[in-house]
Every structure is written in structure tokens, then in C-alpha cells.
Short mmCIF file of C-alpha atoms in Angstrom, two decimals:
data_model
loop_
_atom_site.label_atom_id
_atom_site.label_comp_id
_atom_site.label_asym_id
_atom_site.label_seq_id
_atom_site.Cartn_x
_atom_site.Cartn_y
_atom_site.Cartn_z
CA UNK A 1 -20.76 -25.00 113.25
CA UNK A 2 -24.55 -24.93 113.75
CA UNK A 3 -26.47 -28.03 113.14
CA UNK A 4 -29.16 -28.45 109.76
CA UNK A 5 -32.25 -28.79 112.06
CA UNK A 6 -30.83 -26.00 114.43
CA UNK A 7 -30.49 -23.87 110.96
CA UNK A 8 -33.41 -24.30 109.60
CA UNK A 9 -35.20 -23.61 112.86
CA UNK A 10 -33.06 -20.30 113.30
CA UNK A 11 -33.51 -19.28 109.76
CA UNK A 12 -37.36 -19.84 110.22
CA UNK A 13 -37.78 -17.63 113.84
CA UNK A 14 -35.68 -15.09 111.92
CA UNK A 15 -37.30 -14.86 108.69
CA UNK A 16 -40.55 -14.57 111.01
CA UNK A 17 -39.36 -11.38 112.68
CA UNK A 18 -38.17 -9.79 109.52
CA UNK A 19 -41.50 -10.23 107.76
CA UNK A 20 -43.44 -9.31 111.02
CA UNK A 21 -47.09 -10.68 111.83
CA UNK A 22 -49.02 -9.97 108.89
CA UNK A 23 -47.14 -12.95 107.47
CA UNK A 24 -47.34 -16.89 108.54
CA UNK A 25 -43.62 -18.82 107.54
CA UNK A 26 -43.96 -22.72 108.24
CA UNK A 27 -40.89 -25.34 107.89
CA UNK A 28 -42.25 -28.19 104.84
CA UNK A 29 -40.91 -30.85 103.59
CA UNK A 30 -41.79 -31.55 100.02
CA UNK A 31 -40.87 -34.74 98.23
CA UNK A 32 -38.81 -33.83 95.10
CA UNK A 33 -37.36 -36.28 91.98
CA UNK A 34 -35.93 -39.72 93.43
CA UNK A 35 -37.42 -39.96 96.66
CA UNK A 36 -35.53 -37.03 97.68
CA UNK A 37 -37.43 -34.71 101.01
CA UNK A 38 -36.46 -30.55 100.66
CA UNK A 39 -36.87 -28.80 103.46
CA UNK A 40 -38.21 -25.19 102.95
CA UNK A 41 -40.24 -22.40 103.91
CA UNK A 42 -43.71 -21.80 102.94
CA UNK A 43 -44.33 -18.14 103.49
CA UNK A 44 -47.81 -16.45 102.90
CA UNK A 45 -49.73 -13.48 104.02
CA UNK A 46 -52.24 -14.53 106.74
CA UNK A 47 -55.44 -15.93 105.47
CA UNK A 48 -53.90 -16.24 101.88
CA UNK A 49 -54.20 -20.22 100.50
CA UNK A 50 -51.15 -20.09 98.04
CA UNK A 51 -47.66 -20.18 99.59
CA UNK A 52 -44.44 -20.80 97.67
CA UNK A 53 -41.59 -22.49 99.16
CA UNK A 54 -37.99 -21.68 99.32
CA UNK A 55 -35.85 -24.56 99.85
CA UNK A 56 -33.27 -24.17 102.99
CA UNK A 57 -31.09 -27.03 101.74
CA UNK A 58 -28.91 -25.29 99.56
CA UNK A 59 -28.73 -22.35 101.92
CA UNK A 60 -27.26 -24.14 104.48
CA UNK A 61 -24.34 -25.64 102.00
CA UNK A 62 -23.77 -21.54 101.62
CA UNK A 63 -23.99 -21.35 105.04
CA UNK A 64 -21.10 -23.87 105.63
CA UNK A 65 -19.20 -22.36 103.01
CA UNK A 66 -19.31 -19.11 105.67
CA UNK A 67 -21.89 -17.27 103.81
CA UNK A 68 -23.33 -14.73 106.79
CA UNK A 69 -26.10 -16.32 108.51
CA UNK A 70 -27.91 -12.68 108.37
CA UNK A 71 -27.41 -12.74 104.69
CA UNK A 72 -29.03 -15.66 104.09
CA UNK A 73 -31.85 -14.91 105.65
CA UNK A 74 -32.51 -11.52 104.00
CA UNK A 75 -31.80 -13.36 100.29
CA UNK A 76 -34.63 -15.37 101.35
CA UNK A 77 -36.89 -12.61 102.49
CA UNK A 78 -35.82 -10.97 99.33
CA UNK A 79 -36.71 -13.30 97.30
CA UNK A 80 -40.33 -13.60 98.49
CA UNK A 81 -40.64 -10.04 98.18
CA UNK A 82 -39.83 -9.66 94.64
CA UNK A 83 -41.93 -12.61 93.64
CA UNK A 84 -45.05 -11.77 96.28
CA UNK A 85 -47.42 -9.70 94.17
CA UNK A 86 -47.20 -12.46 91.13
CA UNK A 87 -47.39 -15.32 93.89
CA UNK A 88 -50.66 -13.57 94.92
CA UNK A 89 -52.33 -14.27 91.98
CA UNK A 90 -51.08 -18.19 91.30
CA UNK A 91 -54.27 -19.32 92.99
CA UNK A 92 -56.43 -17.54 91.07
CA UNK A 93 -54.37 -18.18 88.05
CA UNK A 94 -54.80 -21.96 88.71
CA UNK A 95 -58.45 -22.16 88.35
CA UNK A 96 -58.06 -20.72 84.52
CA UNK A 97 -56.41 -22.93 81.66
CA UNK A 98 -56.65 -20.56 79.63
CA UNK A 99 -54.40 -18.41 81.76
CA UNK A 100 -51.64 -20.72 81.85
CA UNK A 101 -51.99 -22.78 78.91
CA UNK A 102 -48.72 -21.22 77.51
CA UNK A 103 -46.83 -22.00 80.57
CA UNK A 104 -47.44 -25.55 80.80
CA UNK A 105 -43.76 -27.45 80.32
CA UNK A 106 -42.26 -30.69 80.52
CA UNK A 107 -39.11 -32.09 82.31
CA UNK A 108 -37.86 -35.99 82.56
CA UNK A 109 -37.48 -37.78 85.28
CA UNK A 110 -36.80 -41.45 86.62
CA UNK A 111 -39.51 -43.82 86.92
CA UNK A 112 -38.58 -46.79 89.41
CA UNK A 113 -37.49 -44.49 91.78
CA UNK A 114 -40.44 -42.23 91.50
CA UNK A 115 -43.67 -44.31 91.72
CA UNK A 116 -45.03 -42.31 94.64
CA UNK A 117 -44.83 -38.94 93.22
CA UNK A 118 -46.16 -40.42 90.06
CA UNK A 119 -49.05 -42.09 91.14
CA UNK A 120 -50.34 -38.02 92.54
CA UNK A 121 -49.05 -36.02 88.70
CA UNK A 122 -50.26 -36.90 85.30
CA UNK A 123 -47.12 -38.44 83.22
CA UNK A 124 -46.20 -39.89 80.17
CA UNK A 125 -43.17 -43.06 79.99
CA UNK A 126 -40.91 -43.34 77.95
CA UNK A 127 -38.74 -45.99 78.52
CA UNK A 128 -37.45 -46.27 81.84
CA UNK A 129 -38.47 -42.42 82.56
CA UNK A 130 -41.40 -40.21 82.74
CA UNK A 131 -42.65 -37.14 81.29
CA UNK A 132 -43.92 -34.48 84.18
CA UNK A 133 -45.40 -31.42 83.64
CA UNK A 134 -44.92 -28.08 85.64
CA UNK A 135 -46.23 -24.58 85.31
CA UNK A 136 -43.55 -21.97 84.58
CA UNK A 137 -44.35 -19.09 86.47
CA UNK A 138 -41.68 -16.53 86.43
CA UNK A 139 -38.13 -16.49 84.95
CA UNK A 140 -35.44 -14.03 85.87
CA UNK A 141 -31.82 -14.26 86.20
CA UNK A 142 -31.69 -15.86 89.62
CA UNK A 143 -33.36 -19.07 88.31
CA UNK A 144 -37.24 -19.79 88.24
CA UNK A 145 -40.38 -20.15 89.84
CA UNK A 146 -42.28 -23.50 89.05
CA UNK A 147 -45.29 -25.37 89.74
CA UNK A 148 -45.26 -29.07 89.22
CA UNK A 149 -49.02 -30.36 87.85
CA UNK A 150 -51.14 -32.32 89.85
CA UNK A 151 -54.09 -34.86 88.96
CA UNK A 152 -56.59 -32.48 90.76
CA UNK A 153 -55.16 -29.60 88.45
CA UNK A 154 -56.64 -31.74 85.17
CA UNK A 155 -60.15 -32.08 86.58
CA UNK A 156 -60.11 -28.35 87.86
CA UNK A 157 -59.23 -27.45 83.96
CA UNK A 158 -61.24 -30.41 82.59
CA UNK A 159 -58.23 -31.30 80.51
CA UNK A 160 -57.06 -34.61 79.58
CA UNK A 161 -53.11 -35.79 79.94
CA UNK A 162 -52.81 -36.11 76.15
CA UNK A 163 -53.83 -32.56 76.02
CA UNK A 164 -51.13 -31.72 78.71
CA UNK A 165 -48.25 -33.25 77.11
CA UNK A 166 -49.47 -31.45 73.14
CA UNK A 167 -49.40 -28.24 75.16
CA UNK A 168 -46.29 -29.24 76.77
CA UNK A 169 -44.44 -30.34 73.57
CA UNK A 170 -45.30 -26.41 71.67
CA UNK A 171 -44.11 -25.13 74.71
CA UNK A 172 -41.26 -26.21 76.10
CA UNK A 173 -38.81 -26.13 72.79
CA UNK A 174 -40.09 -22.19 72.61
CA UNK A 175 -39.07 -21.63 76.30
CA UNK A 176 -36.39 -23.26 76.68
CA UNK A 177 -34.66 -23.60 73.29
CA UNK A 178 -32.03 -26.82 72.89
CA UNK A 179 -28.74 -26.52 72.35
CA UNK A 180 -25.44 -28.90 72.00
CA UNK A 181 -21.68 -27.45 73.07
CA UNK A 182 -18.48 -29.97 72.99
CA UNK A 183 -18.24 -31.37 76.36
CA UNK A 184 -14.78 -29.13 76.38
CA UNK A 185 -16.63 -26.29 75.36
CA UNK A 186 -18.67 -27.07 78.61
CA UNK A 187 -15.70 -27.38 80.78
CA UNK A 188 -13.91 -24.50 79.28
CA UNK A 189 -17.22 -22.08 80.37
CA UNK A 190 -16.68 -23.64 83.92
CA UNK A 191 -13.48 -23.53 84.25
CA UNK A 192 -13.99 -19.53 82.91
CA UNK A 193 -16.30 -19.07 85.35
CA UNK A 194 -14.49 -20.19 88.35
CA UNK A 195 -10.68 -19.05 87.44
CA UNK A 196 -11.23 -16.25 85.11
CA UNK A 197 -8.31 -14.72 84.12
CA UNK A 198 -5.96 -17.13 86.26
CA UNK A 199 -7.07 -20.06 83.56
CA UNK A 200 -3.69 -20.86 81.64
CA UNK A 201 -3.47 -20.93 78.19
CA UNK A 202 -2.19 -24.77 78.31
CA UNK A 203 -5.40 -25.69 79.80
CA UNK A 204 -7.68 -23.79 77.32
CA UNK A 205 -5.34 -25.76 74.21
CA UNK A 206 -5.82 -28.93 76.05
CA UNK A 207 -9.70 -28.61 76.90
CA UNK A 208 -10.26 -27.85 73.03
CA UNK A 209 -8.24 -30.02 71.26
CA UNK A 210 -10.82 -32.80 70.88
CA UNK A 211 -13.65 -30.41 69.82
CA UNK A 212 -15.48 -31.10 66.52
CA UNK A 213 -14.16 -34.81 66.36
CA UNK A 214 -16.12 -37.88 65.73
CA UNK A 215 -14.84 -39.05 69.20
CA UNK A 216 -16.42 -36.02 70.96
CA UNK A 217 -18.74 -36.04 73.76
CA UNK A 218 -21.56 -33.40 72.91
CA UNK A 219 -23.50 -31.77 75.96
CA UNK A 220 -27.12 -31.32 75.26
CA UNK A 221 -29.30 -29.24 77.20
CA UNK A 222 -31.28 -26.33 77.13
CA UNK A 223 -30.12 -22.79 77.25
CA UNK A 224 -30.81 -22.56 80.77
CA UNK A 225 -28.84 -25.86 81.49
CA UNK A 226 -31.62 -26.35 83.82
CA UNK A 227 -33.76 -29.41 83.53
CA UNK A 228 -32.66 -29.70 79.80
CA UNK A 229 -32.70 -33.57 79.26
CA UNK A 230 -36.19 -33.48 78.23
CA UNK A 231 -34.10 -32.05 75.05
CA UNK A 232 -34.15 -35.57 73.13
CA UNK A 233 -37.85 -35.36 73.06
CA UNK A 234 -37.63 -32.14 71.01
CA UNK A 235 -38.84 -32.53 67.87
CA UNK A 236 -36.27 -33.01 64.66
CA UNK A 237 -33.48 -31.84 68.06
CA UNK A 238 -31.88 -35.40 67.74
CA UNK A 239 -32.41 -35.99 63.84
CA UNK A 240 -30.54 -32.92 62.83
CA UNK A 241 -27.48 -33.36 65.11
CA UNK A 242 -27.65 -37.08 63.75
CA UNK A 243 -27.80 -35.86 60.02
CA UNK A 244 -24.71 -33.71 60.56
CA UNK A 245 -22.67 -36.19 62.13
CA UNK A 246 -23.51 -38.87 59.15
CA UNK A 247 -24.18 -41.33 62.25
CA UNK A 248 -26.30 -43.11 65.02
CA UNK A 249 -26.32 -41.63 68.45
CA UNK A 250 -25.65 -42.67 71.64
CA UNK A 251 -27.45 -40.74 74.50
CA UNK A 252 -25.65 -41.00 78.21
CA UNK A 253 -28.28 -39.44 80.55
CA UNK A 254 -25.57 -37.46 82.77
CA UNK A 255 -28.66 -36.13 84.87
CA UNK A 256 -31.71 -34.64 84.62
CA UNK A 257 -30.39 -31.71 83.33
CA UNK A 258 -28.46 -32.70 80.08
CA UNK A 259 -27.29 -35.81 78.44
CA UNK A 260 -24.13 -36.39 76.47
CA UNK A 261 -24.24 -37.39 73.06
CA UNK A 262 -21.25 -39.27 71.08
CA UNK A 263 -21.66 -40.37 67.65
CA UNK A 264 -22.24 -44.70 67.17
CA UNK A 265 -19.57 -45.96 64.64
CA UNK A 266 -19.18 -49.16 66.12
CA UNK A 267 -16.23 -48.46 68.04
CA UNK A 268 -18.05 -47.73 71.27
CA UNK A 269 -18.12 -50.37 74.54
CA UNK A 270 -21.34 -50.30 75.62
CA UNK A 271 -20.66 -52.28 78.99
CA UNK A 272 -17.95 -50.17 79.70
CA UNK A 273 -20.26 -46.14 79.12
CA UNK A 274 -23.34 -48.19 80.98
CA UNK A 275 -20.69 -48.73 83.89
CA UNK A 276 -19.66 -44.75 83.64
CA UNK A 277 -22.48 -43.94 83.95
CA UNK A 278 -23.40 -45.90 86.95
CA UNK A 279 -20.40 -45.06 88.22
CA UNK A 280 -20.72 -41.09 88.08
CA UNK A 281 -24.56 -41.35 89.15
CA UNK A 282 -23.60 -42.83 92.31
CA UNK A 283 -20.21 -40.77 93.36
CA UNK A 284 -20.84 -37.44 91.86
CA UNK A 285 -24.51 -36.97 90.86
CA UNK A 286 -27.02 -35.43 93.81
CA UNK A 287 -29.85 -37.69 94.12
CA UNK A 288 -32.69 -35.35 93.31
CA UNK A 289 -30.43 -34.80 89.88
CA UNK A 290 -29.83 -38.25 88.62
CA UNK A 291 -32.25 -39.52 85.68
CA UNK A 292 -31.24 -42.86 84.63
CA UNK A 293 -28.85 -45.62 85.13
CA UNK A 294 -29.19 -47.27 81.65
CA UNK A 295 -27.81 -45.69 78.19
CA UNK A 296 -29.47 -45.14 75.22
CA UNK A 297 -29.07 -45.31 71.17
CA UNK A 298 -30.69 -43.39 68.77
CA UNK A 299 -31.27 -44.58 64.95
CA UNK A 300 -31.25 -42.25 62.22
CA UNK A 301 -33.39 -45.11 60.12
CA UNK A 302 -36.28 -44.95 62.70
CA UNK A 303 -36.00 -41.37 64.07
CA UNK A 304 -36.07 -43.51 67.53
CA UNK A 305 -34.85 -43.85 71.13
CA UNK A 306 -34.22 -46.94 72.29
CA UNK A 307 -32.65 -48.86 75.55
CA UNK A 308 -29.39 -50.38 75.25
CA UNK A 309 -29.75 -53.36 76.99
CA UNK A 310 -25.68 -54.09 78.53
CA UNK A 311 -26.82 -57.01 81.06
#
């Protein structure tokens, strides 16, 4: 089995050839959410500034799972190609607010583990996270293409942060729309997904039966599932599901992409979900992917978030 370095050098020489010399392809890393380095590929057209980058580290997973090393590298040159002509015009894009001003979104992340990245990106806290901002640029069904917003971005737009994160807040809810599923209805679509017909009927009875119960665990996310924790910040998202449930909430962050929410009647060990999810952050969650180590209540009295302190 070839080596990651040897891989990513391969897939580099090789993406190279298939694009020919009109087009320059350098190995970056990039620093991502918890301290995390991607490698990828930055590929532009010679003498173009703006370059987009395809991260390799995910590939190479593929490529150990015996995906065809010639596959992966025409995925990746296919996926510059379909994105190139709307990559062209990012740069110029960039220097116009009022170009992107609909595209400006927000995400949450961790904040003790990312005061490097955050010193270099205007954010908001909020509690022990942080509200970042990116730039959606395209959305199709293979995922999408994003921008994450820089300090040198506000002073090209002469924008303040507060005016960032009241763009951000119209935005993002109209994007990427939240929604809450059973945490069997979650496991039932994966299960679906991965043994289609082969699932037995036993196991569809047995990952229902707790749905629509007090005792539930509720995924929330966005329809996307993709970077949907930011969710809870929606406005009147939390309130309503609070309303219809009669009852406080608390919020688990299970990573940056949802949280699970179970209903607060007092029966609840909060030692024992903060240990969870410690627990499941350090054995199952990827770095880049894991938002918080604490857990969280929300009151229906004071339409409010709060830290549940366990220590």
C-alpha cells in the first residue's frame, strides 16, 4: 500500500499531466477547525491569483478502501473543471459586497482549540464557541464550495463584524433550512443507505420504537446535515421545538454538524451525558468535526442557551 506523502505527491505529478501546462497545481496545507492541517491541491490557470483547493485527505481513505488510483485523480480533475469558470470570477467577486452579500453564512466552531485561526477571521462567542463566517459559493449535489472570511475581507468591503453576523443570521436559516428527525429516524436513513433492501424488518421495529417519546434523542441539523449546529442560533428554531415538547432542552453538541436535543424533566444525569459526550468526542468524532466538550440547557422562560456546568 502506497504511503500518504508518496500519494499525495503521485496524485499531484498526475493531476499535473492531465491538466497540461497552461495550469500550475501546488500541494497546501491549510489549517482547518481544531488545529487540524488538510493537505490539498491548489490548482489555477497560470498567472490567475485565485486557486481553490481540493483536499487529498479524504481521497486517500478512498484510496485505501481500493478506490482506483486513476479514478481518483480524474474525480479531482473533474471537479476543478466543472467549478473553473465560476472559480474564475471569485476574485473579482471578492472585491464587491454587494456581490456576495447574500452568500455570506455562519457555522460554529470551538474556541479554546481555535485561537489561531481566530485571531486571522472576524467571529462572534458564544459561550465556549465561536461564530465564523464563510462565503457560499456554489452548491450542487456533490457537496459545496466555500470561502471562509478573513479580517482583510472586512476592510476590502468596509464592513463591520456586526454587519457580518446580521447578514449572516438572514442568510443562513434561508440556505440551509433547520430541521429535527428522532435520532432513530437518523439511524434508520443510515442504516437504509448502507443495507438497502438487506435491512430486516426487526431492526426497522427496533430503531423506531422509541420515536416521538419524551425520552427521545432529537437530531438537529440542517437539511444538508452539513455544518448544521449553528442550528440553535436560528431564530424561534429552539423555542418552537421547546413549546411542543411542554419542556426545557438539553443541547449535546455531537459535532459541528448537529447536536442532539432531549427534553429536561428532571430525570436527566448531567455528569453522566457531559461524560458521553466526552467520551464519543474523543473515540469516534474526527478532530476537525468535534465542537464542544461541555453540554448545554436551554430555558423556555428566557429563550436562552446556557452552559451546564458538571465539574
Amino acid at each position: 500500500m502506497m504511503e500518504y506523502k508518496e500519494f499525495i505527491l503521485k496524485v499531484k505529478m498526475a493531476v499535473e499531466e492531465e491538466l497540461g501546462k497552461d495550469y500550475e497545481v501546488k500541494l497546501q496545507q491549510v489549517l482547518k477547525n481544531n488545529g487540524s492541517l488538510l493537505d490539498g491541491l491548489s490548482i489555477c490557470k497560470c498567472k490567475e491569483n485565485c486557486a481553490p483547493v481540493i483536499y487529498l485527505n479524504a481521497y486517500y481513505e478512498q484510496f485505501k478502501r481500493e478506490m482506483p488510483f486513476n479514478e481518483i485523480v480524474m474525480d479531482i480533475v473533474e471537479v476543478f473543471t466543472e467549478n473553473q469558470d465560476m472559480t474564475s470570477g471569485i476574485a473579482q467577486a471578492f472585491t464587491s459586497f454587494e456581490e456576495m452579500k447574500d452568500r455570506v453564512v455562519y457555522n460554529l466552531i470551538r474556541a479554546e482549540t481555535n485561537t489561531e485561526l481566530l485571531k486571522d477571521i472576524p467571529h462572534v462567542r458564544f459561550l465556549d464557541m465561536a461564530v465564523v463566517f464563510y462565503l457560499l459559493l456554489d452548491r450542487n449535489e456533490k457537496g459545496r464550495m466555500t470561502a471562509l472570511i478573513h479580517n482583510n475581507h472586512l476592510e476590502c468591503w468596509k464592513i463591520t463584524g456586526d454587519e457580518l453576523y446580521q447578514l449572516a443570521k438572514v442568510n443562513t436559516p434561508k440556505l440551509f433550512p433547520s430541521k429535527i428527525q428522532t435520532l432513530g429516524q437518523v439511524l434508520l436513513q443510515i442504516c437504509k443507505a448502507q443495507f438497502g433492501n438487506s435491512l430486516s424488518p426487526d431492526m426497522i421495529e427496533e430503531l423506531s420504537e422509541e420515536e416521538g417519546t419524551d425520552s427521545s434523542f432529537y437530531v438537529l441539523s440542517n437539511e444538508d446535515g452539513v455544518t448544521g449546529a449553528g442550528c440553535i442560533l436560528y431564530e424561534g428554531c429552539l423555542r418552537k421545538f421547546a413549546e411542543q415538547h411542554h419542556s426545557d432542552l438539553i443541547i449535546l453538541p455531537s459535532s459541528i454538524h448537529e447536536v442532539l436535543l432531549v427534553c429536561d424533566r428532571g430525570e436527566m444525569n448531567y455528569q453522566e451525558l457531559n461524560e458521553m459526550v466526552r467520551c464519543i468526542n474523543k473515540e469516534n468524532v474526527p478532530m476537525e468535526d468535534v465542537l464542544s466538550d461541555r453540554i448545554y440547557r436551554y430555558s423556555r422562560a428566557d429563550d436562552k442557551i446556557s452552559l451546564i456546568d458538571t465539574l
